[in-house]
Structures are given as structure tokens and as C-alpha cells.
PDB file of C-alpha atoms and ligand atoms in Angstrom:
ATOM      1  CA  MET T  79      -7.666  -7.162  26.957  1.00 49.00           C
ATOM      2  CA  LYS T  80      -9.906 -10.399  25.998  1.00 56.00           C
ATOM      3  CA  GLY T  81      -7.928 -13.302  24.538  1.00 61.00           C
ATOM      4  CA  MET T  82      -7.314 -12.739  20.847  1.00 70.00           C
ATOM      5  CA  SER T  83      -8.857 -15.402  18.380  1.00 85.00           C
ATOM      6  CA  LEU T  84      -6.647 -17.437  16.267  1.00 83.00           C
ATOM      7  CA  LEU T  85      -7.571 -15.258  13.439  1.00 84.00           C
ATOM      8  CA  ASP T  86      -6.298 -12.097  15.123  1.00 88.00           C
ATOM      9  CA  GLU T  87      -3.330 -13.969  15.979  1.00 90.00           C
ATOM     10  CA  LEU T  88      -2.535 -14.886  12.776  1.00 91.00           C
ATOM     11  CA  TYR T  89      -3.353 -11.397  11.204  1.00 94.00           C
ATOM     12  CA  LYS T  90      -0.963  -9.939  13.655  1.00 95.00           C
ATOM     13  CA  GLU T  91       1.945 -12.424  12.628  1.00 96.00           C
ATOM     14  CA  ILE T  92       1.167 -11.424   9.142  1.00 97.00           C
ATOM     15  CA  ILE T  93       1.633  -7.559  10.257  1.00 97.00           C
ATOM     16  CA  LEU T  94       4.664  -8.445  11.903  1.00 97.00           C
ATOM     17  CA  ARG T  95       6.442 -10.580   9.391  1.00 98.00           C
ATOM     18  CA  HIS T  96       5.934  -7.714   6.736  1.00 98.00           C
ATOM     19  CA  TYR T  97       7.069  -4.986   8.967  1.00 97.00           C
ATOM     20  CA  LYS T  98      10.328  -6.995  10.004  1.00 97.00           C
ATOM     21  CA  SER T  99      10.918  -8.346   6.486  1.00 98.00           C
ATOM     22  CA  PRO T 100       9.031  -5.714   3.916  1.00 98.00           C
ATOM     23  CA  HIS T 101       8.575  -7.078   0.181  1.00 98.00           C
ATOM     24  CA  ASN T 102       9.685  -4.842  -2.558  1.00 98.00           C
ATOM     25  CA  TYR T 103      11.690  -2.514  -0.048  1.00 98.00           C
ATOM     26  CA  GLY T 104      14.568  -0.271  -1.235  1.00 98.00           C
ATOM     27  CA  PRO T 105      15.546   1.733  -4.124  1.00 98.00           C
ATOM     28  CA  LEU T 106      14.043   1.486  -7.817  1.00 98.00           C
ATOM     29  CA  ASP T 107      16.612   3.281 -10.130  1.00 97.00           C
ATOM     30  CA  SER T 108      14.522   2.727 -13.263  1.00 97.00           C
ATOM     31  CA  ALA T 109      11.190   4.206 -11.769  1.00 98.00           C
ATOM     32  CA  ASN T 110       9.561   7.062 -13.875  1.00 96.00           C
ATOM     33  CA  VAL T 111       7.150   8.063 -11.225  1.00 97.00           C
ATOM     34  CA  ARG T 112       7.916   8.974  -7.338  1.00 98.00           C
ATOM     35  CA  VAL T 113       5.273   9.954  -4.636  1.00 98.00           C
ATOM     36  CA  LYS T 114       6.454  10.942  -0.913  1.00 98.00           C
ATOM     37  CA  GLY T 115       3.848  10.482   1.576  1.00 97.00           C
ATOM     38  CA  ASP T 116       3.975  10.945   5.139  1.00 97.00           C
ATOM     39  CA  ASN T 117       1.315  10.802   8.336  1.00 97.00           C
ATOM     40  CA  PRO T 118       2.629  13.205  10.594  1.00 96.00           C
ATOM     41  CA  THR T 119       0.100  12.033  13.407  1.00 95.00           C
ATOM     42  CA  CYS T 120       1.897   8.895  13.837  1.00 97.00           C
ATOM     43  CA  GLY T 121       5.434   9.848  12.054  1.00 97.00           C
ATOM     44  CA  ASP T 122       4.894   7.324   9.251  1.00 98.00           C
ATOM     45  CA  GLN T 123       6.948   8.378   5.912  1.00 98.00           C
ATOM     46  CA  ILE T 124       6.956   6.300   2.599  1.00 98.00           C
ATOM     47  CA  GLU T 125       8.319   7.146  -0.649  1.00 98.00           C
ATOM     48  CA  LEU T 126       6.672   4.990  -3.426  1.00 98.00           C
ATOM     49  CA  MET T 127       8.795   4.357  -6.749  1.00 98.00           C
ATOM     50  CA  VAL T 128       6.802   2.917  -9.758  1.00 98.00           C
ATOM     51  CA  LEU T 129       7.924   1.838 -13.009  1.00 98.00           C
ATOM     52  CA  THR T 130       4.835   2.085 -15.416  1.00 97.00           C
ATOM     53  CA  ASP T 131       4.342   2.375 -19.185  1.00 95.00           C
ATOM     54  CA  GLY T 132       1.033   4.120 -18.853  1.00 94.00           C
ATOM     55  CA  GLU T 133      -1.164   1.345 -18.809  1.00 94.00           C
ATOM     56  CA  ARG T 134       0.142  -1.245 -16.278  1.00 96.00           C
ATOM     57  CA  ILE T 135       2.317  -1.207 -13.001  1.00 97.00           C
ATOM     58  CA  THR T 136       5.585  -2.821 -14.439  1.00 98.00           C
ATOM     59  CA  ASP T 137       7.371  -2.824 -10.951  1.00 98.00           C
ATOM     60  CA  LEU T 138       7.218  -0.903  -7.905  1.00 98.00           C
ATOM     61  CA  ARG T 139       9.310  -0.526  -4.862  1.00 98.00           C
ATOM     62  CA  PHE T 140       9.084   1.562  -1.494  1.00 98.00           C
ATOM     63  CA  GLN T 141      11.019   2.951   1.336  1.00 98.00           C
ATOM     64  CA  GLY T 142      10.056   4.589   4.482  1.00 96.00           C
ATOM     65  CA  GLN T 143      10.097   4.256   8.082  1.00 97.00           C
ATOM     66  CA  GLY T 144       7.058   4.266  10.711  1.00 97.00           C
ATOM     67  CA  CYS T 145       4.886   2.150  12.828  1.00 97.00           C
ATOM     68  CA  ALA T 146       4.055  -1.590  11.861  1.00 97.00           C
ATOM     69  CA  ILE T 147       0.757  -1.107  10.480  1.00 97.00           C
ATOM     70  CA  SER T 148       2.238   1.670   7.936  1.00 98.00           C
ATOM     71  CA  GLN T 149       5.027  -0.220   6.528  1.00 98.00           C
ATOM     72  CA  ALA T 150       3.242  -3.942   6.428  1.00 98.00           C
ATOM     73  CA  SER T 151       0.564  -2.198   4.650  1.00 98.00           C
ATOM     74  CA  ALA T 152       3.117  -0.400   1.878  1.00 98.00           C
ATOM     75  CA  SER T 153       4.823  -4.228   1.757  1.00 98.00           C
ATOM     76  CA  LEU T 154       1.190  -6.340   1.143  1.00 98.00           C
ATOM     77  CA  MET T 155       0.262  -3.299  -1.128  1.00 98.00           C
ATOM     78  CA  THR T 156       3.093  -3.682  -3.554  1.00 98.00           C
ATOM     79  CA  ASP T 157       3.206  -7.205  -3.484  1.00 98.00           C
ATOM     80  CA  LEU T 158      -0.707  -7.005  -4.538  1.00 98.00           C
ATOM     81  CA  VAL T 159      -0.198  -4.516  -7.156  1.00 98.00           C
ATOM     82  CA  LYS T 160       2.570  -5.411  -8.748  1.00 98.00           C
ATOM     83  CA  GLY T 161       2.141  -6.245 -12.597  1.00 98.00           C
ATOM     84  CA  LYS T 162      -1.298  -5.139 -12.504  1.00 97.00           C
ATOM     85  CA  SER T 163      -3.140  -2.505 -14.644  1.00 96.00           C
ATOM     86  CA  TRP T 164      -3.914   1.002 -13.115  1.00 96.00           C
ATOM     87  CA  ALA T 165      -7.598   0.080 -13.506  1.00 94.00           C
ATOM     88  CA  GLU T 166      -6.838  -3.046 -11.415  1.00 96.00           C
ATOM     89  CA  ALA T 167      -4.714  -1.493  -8.663  1.00 96.00           C
ATOM     90  CA  LEU T 168      -7.392   1.463  -7.872  1.00 95.00           C
ATOM     91  CA  ALA T 169     -10.307  -1.080  -7.901  1.00 96.00           C
ATOM     92  CA  LEU T 170      -8.136  -2.589  -5.295  1.00 97.00           C
ATOM     93  CA  GLU T 171      -7.740   0.298  -3.442  1.00 97.00           C
ATOM     94  CA  GLN T 172     -11.480   0.877  -3.120  1.00 97.00           C
ATOM     95  CA  GLN T 173     -11.886  -2.299  -1.946  1.00 98.00           C
ATOM     96  CA  PHE T 174      -9.168  -1.658   0.808  1.00 98.00           C
ATOM     97  CA  LYS T 175     -10.553   1.472   1.832  1.00 98.00           C
ATOM     98  CA  ALA T 176     -13.745   0.080   2.385  1.00 98.00           C
ATOM     99  CA  MET T 177     -12.562  -2.479   4.674  1.00 98.00           C
ATOM    100  CA  ILE T 178     -10.301   0.116   6.504  1.00 97.00           C
ATOM    101  CA  VAL T 179     -12.384   3.308   6.528  1.00 96.00           C
ATOM    102  CA  ASP T 180     -16.061   1.882   6.327  1.00 96.00           C
ATOM    103  CA  GLY T 181     -15.333  -1.488   7.819  1.00 96.00           C
ATOM    104  CA  ALA T 182     -16.656  -3.526   5.039  1.00 97.00           C
ATOM    105  CA  ALA T 183     -15.562  -7.174   5.159  1.00 97.00           C
ATOM    106  CA  PRO T 184     -12.196  -7.838   3.151  1.00 96.00           C
ATOM    107  CA  THR T 185     -12.796  -9.300  -0.518  1.00 97.00           C
ATOM    108  CA  PRO T 186     -11.033 -12.304  -1.543  1.00 97.00           C
ATOM    109  CA  GLU T 187      -8.966 -10.169  -3.814  1.00 98.00           C
ATOM    110  CA  LEU T 188      -7.220  -8.505  -0.857  1.00 98.00           C
ATOM    111  CA  GLY T 189      -5.619 -11.796   0.328  1.00 97.00           C
ATOM    112  CA  ASP T 190      -3.202 -11.206   3.011  1.00 97.00           C
ATOM    113  CA  LEU T 191      -4.426  -7.368   3.243  1.00 98.00           C
ATOM    114  CA  ALA T 192      -7.183  -8.702   4.989  1.00 97.00           C
ATOM    115  CA  ALA T 193      -4.742  -9.100   8.209  1.00 97.00           C
ATOM    116  CA  LEU T 194      -5.399  -5.195   8.383  1.00 97.00           C
ATOM    117  CA  SER T 195      -8.966  -5.387   8.840  1.00 96.00           C
ATOM    118  CA  GLY T 196      -9.143  -4.601  12.566  1.00 94.00           C
ATOM    119  CA  VAL T 197      -7.440  -1.259  12.019  1.00 95.00           C
ATOM    120  CA  HIS T 198     -11.145  -0.382  11.256  1.00 95.00           C
ATOM    121  CA  LYS T 199     -11.928   0.060  15.039  1.00 94.00           C
ATOM    122  CA  LEU T 200      -8.766   1.791  15.449  1.00 93.00           C
ATOM    123  CA  ALA T 201      -9.633   5.386  14.522  1.00 91.00           C
ATOM    124  CA  ALA T 202      -6.198   6.841  14.722  1.00 92.00           C
ATOM    125  CA  ARG T 203      -4.613   4.010  12.943  1.00 95.00           C
ATOM    126  CA  VAL T 204      -6.894   4.517   9.647  1.00 97.00           C
ATOM    127  CA  LYS T 205      -4.196   6.954   8.354  1.00 97.00           C
ATOM    128  CA  CYS T 206      -1.424   4.630   9.095  1.00 97.00           C
ATOM    129  CA  ALA T 207      -2.990   1.968   6.808  1.00 98.00           C
ATOM    130  CA  THR T 208      -4.059   4.157   3.889  1.00 98.00           C
ATOM    131  CA  LEU T 209      -0.560   5.830   3.475  1.00 98.00           C
ATOM    132  CA  ALA T 210       0.883   3.780   0.839  1.00 98.00           C
ATOM    133  CA  TRP T 211      -2.496   3.123  -0.651  1.00 98.00           C
ATOM    134  CA  ASN T 212      -2.572   7.126  -0.875  1.00 97.00           C
ATOM    135  CA  ALA T 213       0.611   7.307  -2.294  1.00 98.00           C
ATOM    136  CA  LEU T 214      -0.156   4.944  -4.959  1.00 97.00           C
ATOM    137  CA  GLU T 215      -3.356   6.686  -6.186  1.00 96.00           C
ATOM    138  CA  GLN T 216      -0.933  10.021  -6.342  1.00 96.00           C
ATOM    139  CA  ALA T 217       1.329   7.851  -8.562  1.00 97.00           C
ATOM    140  CA  ALA T 218      -1.846   6.971 -10.937  1.00 96.00           C
ATOM    141  CA  HIS T 219      -2.461  10.565 -11.293  1.00 95.00           C
ATOM    142  CA  GLN T 220       1.005  11.378 -11.854  1.00 94.00           C
ATOM    143  CA  THR T 221       1.162   8.656 -14.525  1.00 93.00           C
ATOM    144  CA  GLY T 222      -1.639  10.178 -16.170  1.00 88.00           C
ATOM    145  CA  VAL T 223       0.076  13.752 -15.834  1.00 72.00           C
ATOM    146  CA  LEU T 224       3.023  12.015 -17.292  1.00 67.00           C
ATOM    147  CA  LEU T 225       1.199  10.448 -20.747  1.00 69.00           C
ATOM    148  CA  ARG T 226      -0.597  14.259 -21.115  1.00 70.00           C
ATOM    149  CA  GLU T 227       3.079  15.601 -21.448  1.00 65.00           C
ATOM    150  CA  PRO T 228       4.325  16.285 -25.078  1.00 62.00           C
ATOM    151  CA  LYS T 229       6.915  14.555 -26.148  1.00 56.00           C
ATOM    152  CA  HIS T 230       9.860  15.964 -27.352  1.00 54.00           C
TER     153      HIS T 230
HETATM  154 ZN1  LIG C 406       1.428   4.772  11.920  1.00 55.93          ZN
END
């Protein structure tokens, strides 16, 4: 392997920091939307718990296990979308997937998630990076379903 650039080293450090000490990790008893996701090819699992008023992601936490990329992505994602509206969160998801799947340059809005940009070149790990974001998208759908349910 050729020598890693300073940026690669920095990115690796961010990923390992979030993997070892994930942010927003643990149960969220007040959650009204829960989504489980898994990536069998790598063995990654995640449960995303969201408290939402239908408009905004008031709070969210996750639990899971798996590789550093999957868990760091979940940690970074929860940091970024907490307090945001669903529309903002889904716009960030699009930017993230453009970076990971299509190889687009990271946008400034993605912040430290730029650390995962190299995953684009590791085809087998793309699903590790997108696992938490797919769970977020599912949570958005569930929120829509939640709002359409008749009130009793
Ligand atoms: Zn993985």
C-alpha cells in the first residue's frame, strides 16, 4: 500500500474515533419511530430510534454492531441530522449517497462525514456506509405513515 496522505490519516482517525466512542448511542425510550436495518454481507446491524413531531427530528439515538464504517457512519449521521427537519435530513442523505455511491465530492454540509468519502472506492463497503442512512430514510417514511394514521 502506498503511503497515506495526511487527509487519509485524518479521515481514518475520525472514523476510528466515532467507532470507538459513538455519539448518540444507546436506547431512546421516548422514541416514536424505530427502524432496524442490517447488512448481511458484512454482518452490520443497526437500530435507529427517533423522536419526531412529524416535522423535525427532535432526538435520535442508535444501537448496533458491525464494522467501523457502519458504526462511524451511524454516529456521524445522528450528530448531523439531530434537530433538523425531515426535508433537511433527506437532502443530506442525498448528498451523502452522491458521495458514497456516485463518487461526488463531499459537500460542506456533510461536515466530518467527508471522512467516509473514500468508501466510494471500496465497492464492498458501500452498504456499510449507507446502512444508517437507509434506516433514516425508512424512519422518514414511517413518520409519514404515523401522521396519516387517524387519531383516536
Ligand atoms: Zn460493514
